Structures are given as C-alpha cells and as structure tokens.
PDB file of C-alpha atoms in Angstrom:
ATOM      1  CA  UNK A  30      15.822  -7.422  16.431  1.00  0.00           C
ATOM      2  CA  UNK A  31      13.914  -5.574  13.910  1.00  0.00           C
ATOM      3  CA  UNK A  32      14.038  -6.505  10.074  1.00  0.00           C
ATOM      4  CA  UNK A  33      14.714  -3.604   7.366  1.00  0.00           C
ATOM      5  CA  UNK A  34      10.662  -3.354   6.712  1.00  0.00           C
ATOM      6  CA  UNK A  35       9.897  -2.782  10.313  1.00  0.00           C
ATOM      7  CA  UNK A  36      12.797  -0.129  10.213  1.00  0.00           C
ATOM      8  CA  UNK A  37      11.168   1.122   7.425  1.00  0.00           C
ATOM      9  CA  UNK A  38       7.478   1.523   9.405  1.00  0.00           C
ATOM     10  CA  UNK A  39       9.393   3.404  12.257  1.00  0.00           C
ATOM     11  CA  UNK A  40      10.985   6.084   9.858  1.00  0.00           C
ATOM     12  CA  UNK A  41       7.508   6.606   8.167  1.00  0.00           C
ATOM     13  CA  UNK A  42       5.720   6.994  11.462  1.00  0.00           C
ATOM     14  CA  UNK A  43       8.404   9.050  13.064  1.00  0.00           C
ATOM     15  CA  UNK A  44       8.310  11.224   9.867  1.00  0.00           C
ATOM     16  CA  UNK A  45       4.447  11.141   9.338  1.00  0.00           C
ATOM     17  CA  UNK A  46       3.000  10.362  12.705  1.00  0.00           C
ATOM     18  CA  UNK A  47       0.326   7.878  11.651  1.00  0.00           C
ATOM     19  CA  UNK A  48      -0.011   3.873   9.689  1.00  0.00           C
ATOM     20  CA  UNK A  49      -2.781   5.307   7.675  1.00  0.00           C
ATOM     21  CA  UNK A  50      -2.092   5.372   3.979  1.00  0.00           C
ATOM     22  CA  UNK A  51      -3.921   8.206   2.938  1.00  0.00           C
ATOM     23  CA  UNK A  52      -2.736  10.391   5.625  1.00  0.00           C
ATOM     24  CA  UNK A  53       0.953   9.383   5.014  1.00  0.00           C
ATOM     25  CA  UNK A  54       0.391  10.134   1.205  1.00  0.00           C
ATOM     26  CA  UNK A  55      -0.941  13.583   2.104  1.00  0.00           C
ATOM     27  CA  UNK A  56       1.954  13.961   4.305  1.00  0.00           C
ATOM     28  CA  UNK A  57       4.544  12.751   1.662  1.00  0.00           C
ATOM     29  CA  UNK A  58       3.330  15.166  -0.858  1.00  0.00           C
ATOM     30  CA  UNK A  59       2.168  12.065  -3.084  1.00  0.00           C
ATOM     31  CA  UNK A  60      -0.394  13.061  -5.140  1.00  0.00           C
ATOM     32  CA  UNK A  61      -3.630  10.533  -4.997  1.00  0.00           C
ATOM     33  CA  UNK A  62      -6.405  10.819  -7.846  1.00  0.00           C
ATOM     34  CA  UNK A  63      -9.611   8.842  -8.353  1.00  0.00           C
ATOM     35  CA  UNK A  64     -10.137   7.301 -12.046  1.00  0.00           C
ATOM     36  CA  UNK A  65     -12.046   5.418 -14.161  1.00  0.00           C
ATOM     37  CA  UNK A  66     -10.264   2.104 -14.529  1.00  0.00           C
ATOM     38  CA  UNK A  67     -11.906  -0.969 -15.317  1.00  0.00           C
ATOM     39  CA  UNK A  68     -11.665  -3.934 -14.512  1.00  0.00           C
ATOM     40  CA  UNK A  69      -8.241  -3.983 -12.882  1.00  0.00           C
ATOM     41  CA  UNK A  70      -6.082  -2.907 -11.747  1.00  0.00           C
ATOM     42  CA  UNK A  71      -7.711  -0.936  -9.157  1.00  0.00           C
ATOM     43  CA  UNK A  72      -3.925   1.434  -8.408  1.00  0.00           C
ATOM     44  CA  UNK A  73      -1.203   2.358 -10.702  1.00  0.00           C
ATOM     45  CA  UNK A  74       1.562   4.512 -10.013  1.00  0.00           C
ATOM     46  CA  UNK A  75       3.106   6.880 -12.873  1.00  0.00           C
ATOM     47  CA  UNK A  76       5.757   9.410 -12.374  1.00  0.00           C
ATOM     48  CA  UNK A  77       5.828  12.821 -13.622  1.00  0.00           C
ATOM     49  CA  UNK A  78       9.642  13.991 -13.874  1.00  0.00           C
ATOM     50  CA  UNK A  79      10.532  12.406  -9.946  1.00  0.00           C
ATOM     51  CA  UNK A  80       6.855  12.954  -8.674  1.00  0.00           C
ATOM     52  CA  UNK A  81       4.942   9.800  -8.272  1.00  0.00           C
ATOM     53  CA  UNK A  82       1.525   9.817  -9.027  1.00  0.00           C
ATOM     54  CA  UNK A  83      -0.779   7.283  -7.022  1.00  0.00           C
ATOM     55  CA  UNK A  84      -3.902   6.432  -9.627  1.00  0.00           C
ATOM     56  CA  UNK A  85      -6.964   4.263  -7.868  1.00  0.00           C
ATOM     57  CA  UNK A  86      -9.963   3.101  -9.476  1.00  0.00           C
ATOM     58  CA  UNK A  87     -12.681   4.877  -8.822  1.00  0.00           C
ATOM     59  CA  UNK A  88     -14.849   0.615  -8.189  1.00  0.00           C
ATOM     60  CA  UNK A  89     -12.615   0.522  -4.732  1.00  0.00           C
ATOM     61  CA  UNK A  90     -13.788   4.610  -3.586  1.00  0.00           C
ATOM     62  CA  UNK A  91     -16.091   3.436  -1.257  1.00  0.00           C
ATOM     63  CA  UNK A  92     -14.583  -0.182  -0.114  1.00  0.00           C
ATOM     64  CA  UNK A  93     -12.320  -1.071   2.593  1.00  0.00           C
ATOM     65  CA  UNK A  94     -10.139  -1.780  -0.117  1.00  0.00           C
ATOM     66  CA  UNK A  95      -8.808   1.256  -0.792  1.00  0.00           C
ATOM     67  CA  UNK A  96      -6.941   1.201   1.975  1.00  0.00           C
ATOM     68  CA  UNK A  97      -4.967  -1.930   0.965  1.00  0.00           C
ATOM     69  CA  UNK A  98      -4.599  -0.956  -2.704  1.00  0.00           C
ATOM     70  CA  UNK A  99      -2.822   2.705  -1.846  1.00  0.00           C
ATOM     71  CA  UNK A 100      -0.684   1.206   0.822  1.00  0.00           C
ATOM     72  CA  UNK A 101       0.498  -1.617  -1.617  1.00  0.00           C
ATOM     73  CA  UNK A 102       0.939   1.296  -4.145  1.00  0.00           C
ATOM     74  CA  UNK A 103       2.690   3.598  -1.661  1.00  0.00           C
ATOM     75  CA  UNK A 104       5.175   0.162  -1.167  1.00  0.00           C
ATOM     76  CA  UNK A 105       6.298   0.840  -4.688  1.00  0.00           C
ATOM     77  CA  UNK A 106       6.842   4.214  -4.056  1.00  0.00           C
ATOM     78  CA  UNK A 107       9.028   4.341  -0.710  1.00  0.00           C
ATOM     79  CA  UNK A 108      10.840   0.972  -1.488  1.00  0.00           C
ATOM     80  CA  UNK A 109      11.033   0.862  -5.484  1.00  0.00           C
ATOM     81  CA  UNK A 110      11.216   4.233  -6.758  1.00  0.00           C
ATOM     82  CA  UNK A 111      13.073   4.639  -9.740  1.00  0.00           C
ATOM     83  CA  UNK A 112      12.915   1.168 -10.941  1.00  0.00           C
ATOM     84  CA  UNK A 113       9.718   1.603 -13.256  1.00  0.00           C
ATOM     85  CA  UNK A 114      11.398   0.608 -16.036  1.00  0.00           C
ATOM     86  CA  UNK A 115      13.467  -2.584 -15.283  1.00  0.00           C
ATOM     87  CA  UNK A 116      10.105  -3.772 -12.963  1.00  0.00           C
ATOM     88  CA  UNK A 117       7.939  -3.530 -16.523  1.00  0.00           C
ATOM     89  CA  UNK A 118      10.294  -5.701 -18.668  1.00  0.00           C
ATOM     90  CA  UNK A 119      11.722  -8.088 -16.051  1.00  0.00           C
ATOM     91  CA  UNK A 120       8.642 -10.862 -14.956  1.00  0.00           C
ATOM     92  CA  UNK A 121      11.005 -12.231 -12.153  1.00  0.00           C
ATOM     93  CA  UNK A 122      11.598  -8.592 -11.096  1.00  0.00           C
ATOM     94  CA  UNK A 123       7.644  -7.843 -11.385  1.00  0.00           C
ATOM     95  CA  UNK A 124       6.735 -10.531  -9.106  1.00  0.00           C
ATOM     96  CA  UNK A 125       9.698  -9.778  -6.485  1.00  0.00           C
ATOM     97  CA  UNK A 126       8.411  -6.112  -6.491  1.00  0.00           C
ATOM     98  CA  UNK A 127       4.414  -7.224  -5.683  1.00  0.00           C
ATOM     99  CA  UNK A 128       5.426  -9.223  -3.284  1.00  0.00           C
ATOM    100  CA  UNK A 129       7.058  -6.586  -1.396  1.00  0.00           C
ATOM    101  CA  UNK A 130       4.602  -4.371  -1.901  1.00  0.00           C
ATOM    102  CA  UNK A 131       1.849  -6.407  -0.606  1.00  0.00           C
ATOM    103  CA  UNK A 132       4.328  -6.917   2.402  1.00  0.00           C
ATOM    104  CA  UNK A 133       4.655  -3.566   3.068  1.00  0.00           C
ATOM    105  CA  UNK A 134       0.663  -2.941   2.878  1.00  0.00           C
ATOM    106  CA  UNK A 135       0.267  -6.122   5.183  1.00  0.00           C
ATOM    107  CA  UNK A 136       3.001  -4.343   8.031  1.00  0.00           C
ATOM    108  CA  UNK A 137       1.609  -0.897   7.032  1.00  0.00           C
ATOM    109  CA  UNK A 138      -1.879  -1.525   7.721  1.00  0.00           C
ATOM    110  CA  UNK A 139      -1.394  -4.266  10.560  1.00  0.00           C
ATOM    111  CA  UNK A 140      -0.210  -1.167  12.372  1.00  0.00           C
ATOM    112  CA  UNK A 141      -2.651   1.097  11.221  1.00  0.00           C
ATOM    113  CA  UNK A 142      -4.807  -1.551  13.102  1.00  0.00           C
ATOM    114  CA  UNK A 143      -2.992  -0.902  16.512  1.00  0.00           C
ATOM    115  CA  UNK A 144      -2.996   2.300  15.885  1.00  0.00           C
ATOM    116  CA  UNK A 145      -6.312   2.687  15.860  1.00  0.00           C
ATOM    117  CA  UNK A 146      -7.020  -0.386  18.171  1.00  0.00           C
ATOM    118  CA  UNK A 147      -4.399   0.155  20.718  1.00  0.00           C
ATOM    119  CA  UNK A 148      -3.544  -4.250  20.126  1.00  0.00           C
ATOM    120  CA  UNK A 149      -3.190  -6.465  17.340  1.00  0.00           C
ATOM    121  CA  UNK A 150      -5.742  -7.975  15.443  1.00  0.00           C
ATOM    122  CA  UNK A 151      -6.987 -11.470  16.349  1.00  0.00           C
ATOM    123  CA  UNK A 152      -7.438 -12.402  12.682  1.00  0.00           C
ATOM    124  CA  UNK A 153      -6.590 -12.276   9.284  1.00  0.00           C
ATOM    125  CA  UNK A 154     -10.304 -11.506   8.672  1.00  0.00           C
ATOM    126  CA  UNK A 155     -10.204  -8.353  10.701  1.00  0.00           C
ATOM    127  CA  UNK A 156      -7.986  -6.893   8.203  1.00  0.00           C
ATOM    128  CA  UNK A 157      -9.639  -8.071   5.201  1.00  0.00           C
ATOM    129  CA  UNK A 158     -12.690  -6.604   6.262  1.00  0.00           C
ATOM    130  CA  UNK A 159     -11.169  -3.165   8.433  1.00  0.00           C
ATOM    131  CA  UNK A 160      -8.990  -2.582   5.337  1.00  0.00           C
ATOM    132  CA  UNK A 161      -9.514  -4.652   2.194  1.00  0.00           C
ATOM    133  CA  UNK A 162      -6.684  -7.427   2.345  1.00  0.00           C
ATOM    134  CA  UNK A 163      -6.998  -9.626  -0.455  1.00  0.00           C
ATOM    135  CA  UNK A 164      -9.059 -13.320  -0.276  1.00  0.00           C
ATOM    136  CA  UNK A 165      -5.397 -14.917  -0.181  1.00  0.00           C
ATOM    137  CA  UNK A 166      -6.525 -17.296   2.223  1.00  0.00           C
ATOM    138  CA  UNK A 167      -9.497 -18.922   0.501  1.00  0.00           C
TER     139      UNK A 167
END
C-alpha cells in the first residue's frame, strides 16, 4: 500500500519523467539561482506573486550537496506552498515543515539513486556521498 509521499514521487515522475531535482525544477518551471549566502543556509525559497524562487548558496555549487539541499527545497515547494507565512512565525509548524522536507529529499533522491542505479542503495553512506545527505547519523 503506498503512503501519500510515495503517491506524491509517482505523480512527479509521471509528470516529469526523472528523481533528479534539478531536472524536475527545470521541468516545473521553478526558477533555480546561485547566490552568495554565507554561512547558512545553503537554499531558501522566496515567492514572487505565486512563482517560487529556489535560492542556493553558491559554497554547495560544486558538492554533492546540492542535490540534497534543492530537493529538500523543492519539498517546500510541491508539499507547502502557500504556507510561507504561518511556517515563519509558528516554531512547531517550522520544525513539522523541515522534517517533511528532508523526507521528501530522502524518497526523492533514494529514487534518483535507482534511477540511475537500476537497485537500491546498500547504505546510508551511498547517499551522503552520491548526493549530499546530511551527517545525521554521526
């Protein structure tokens, strides 16, 4: 039986055809820009009008973390959009939303792995270092 976010992953790949964050961005008309933030965080998203705008520090360009930051950042987008407001001034509501969105960049980019693999991934590590997951388990 599948669970609302691996619903979710089915709909994005029907509509998109690919796991890959950047690609799905592309394909979603999200606009993605490279800036100068220091020290953290390395994504933001902003909306102009209903456009979301998908910021990521330029530190992360050239790691394998880019690819966890924008899908955690694209989380926010597809599950929380139009929420900005209430996430910034409720804490409980802040946390809720991270967590989600690091959920969705965990089932996002475990399936970018097949994808690309054609099986899962024996490890945790193979994702931290294929796409950037965070140290969580040190």
């Amino acid at each position: 039986m599948k669970n609302k976010l691996d619903k979710l992953m089915a709909q994005i790949n029907k509509q998109t055809g690919t796991y890959n964050p950047f690609l799905i961005a592309d394909k979603l008309n999200i606009e993605v820009h490279w800036k100068n933030i220091y020290p953290r965080p390395f994504g933001e998203t902003f909306y102009y009008g209903e456009q979301p705008i998908i910021m990521l520090s330029n530190s992360i360009k050239d790691s394998t973390e880019r690819y966890f930051v924008l899908a955690h950042e694209l989380g926010h987008v597809i599950e929380h959009q139009g929420l900005s407001a209430y996430y910034t001034s409720n804490s409980r509501f802040h946390n809720k939303t991270e967590d989600e969105a690091n959920q969705f960049a965990i089932k996002l980019l475990t399936n970018l792995y097949v994808e690309e693999n054609e099986k899962l991934p024996d490890s945790y590590l193979e994702l931290h270092y294929m796409y950037g997951f965070p140290n969580w388990y040190e």
